[in-house]
Tab-separated table of C-alpha atoms in Angstrom:
chain	number	residue	atom	x	y	z
A	1	MET	CA	16.839	28.225	12.012
A	2	LYS	CA	13.080	28.647	12.140
A	3	LEU	CA	10.827	27.517	14.975
A	4	LYS	CA	8.661	25.446	12.599
A	5	THR	CA	11.691	23.461	11.422
A	6	VAL	CA	12.755	22.838	15.028
A	7	ALA	CA	9.215	21.647	15.893
A	8	VAL	CA	9.154	19.212	12.940
A	9	PHE	CA	12.639	17.989	13.895
A	10	ILE	CA	11.535	17.333	17.510
A	11	GLY	CA	8.454	15.487	16.206
A	12	LEU	CA	10.651	13.238	14.050
A	13	LYS	CA	12.940	12.565	17.027
A	14	VAL	CA	9.974	11.567	19.235
A	15	VAL	CA	8.747	9.050	16.638
A	16	GLU	CA	12.294	7.709	16.317
A	17	VAL	CA	12.757	7.329	20.091
A	18	ILE	CA	9.440	5.457	20.459
A	19	GLY	CA	10.429	3.121	17.612
A	20	THR	CA	13.842	2.476	19.168
A	21	ALA	CA	12.252	1.777	22.573
A	22	LEU	CA	9.922	-0.812	21.013
A	23	ILE	CA	12.834	-2.542	19.251
A	24	LEU	CA	14.934	-2.551	22.452
A	25	GLY	CA	11.974	-3.942	24.411
A	26	GLY	CA	11.642	-6.759	21.906
A	27	PHE	CA	15.339	-7.587	22.205
A	28	ALA	CA	15.163	-7.467	26.015
A	29	ILE	CA	12.318	-10.019	26.035
A	30	LEU	CA	14.223	-12.156	23.532
A	31	GLY	CA	17.354	-11.906	25.702
A	32	MET	CA	15.478	-12.996	28.842
A	33	TRP	CA	14.202	-15.980	26.891
A	34	LEU	CA	17.651	-16.895	25.511
A	35	GLY	CA	19.615	-16.299	28.724
A	36	PRO	CA	21.576	-13.526	30.475
A	37	ILE	CA	24.855	-13.912	28.534
A	38	VAL	CA	23.118	-13.678	25.162
A	39	ALA	CA	21.123	-10.711	26.488
A	40	MET	CA	24.334	-8.894	27.495
A	41	VAL	CA	25.928	-9.450	24.072
A	42	LEU	CA	22.729	-8.274	22.334
A	43	MET	CA	22.611	-5.128	24.488
A	44	VAL	CA	26.254	-4.222	23.735
A	45	ILE	CA	25.649	-4.658	19.986
A	46	LEU	CA	22.432	-2.609	20.224
A	47	VAL	CA	24.106	0.236	22.126
A	48	ILE	CA	26.860	0.499	19.482
A	49	LEU	CA	24.318	0.354	16.635
A	50	GLY	CA	22.135	2.876	18.489
A	51	LEU	CA	24.974	5.395	18.787
A	52	ILE	CA	25.815	5.070	15.069
A	53	LEU	CA	22.116	5.398	14.156
A	54	CYS	CA	21.743	8.489	16.353
A	55	TRP	CA	24.481	10.328	14.447
A	56	VAL	CA	23.070	9.314	11.059
A	57	LEU	CA	19.444	10.054	11.962
A	58	VAL	CA	20.135	13.449	13.565
A	59	ALA	CA	21.748	14.598	10.306
A	60	SER	CA	19.031	13.126	8.049
A	61	ASN	CA	16.148	14.289	10.286
A	62	TRP	CA	17.439	17.849	10.253
A	63	ASP	CA	17.540	17.824	6.422
A	64	LEU	CA	14.105	16.176	6.323
A	65	ALA	CA	12.674	18.767	8.732
A	66	LYS	CA	14.044	21.558	6.510
A	67	LYS	CA	12.506	19.939	3.401
A	68	ILE	CA	9.093	19.520	5.094
A	69	THR	CA	8.980	23.168	6.176
A	70	GLY	CA	10.617	24.419	2.978
A	71	GLU	CA	13.408	26.226	4.840
A	72	LYS	CA	16.649	26.754	2.931
């Protein structure tokens, strides 16, 4: 585990978190517009999808970080 790979991995995570925050913000605004019950349902679905995505993206980002830095 090299420092460069860890740095690239953290960079990928930051980009991912910002993207997720923007998507969640959009859904929150949409939910306020549609009503509180719809907003609650949307948030539950998003949390479940978010947890699944986190597991998938952590694995793929680590491989991607290794490829970028050329670490075996």
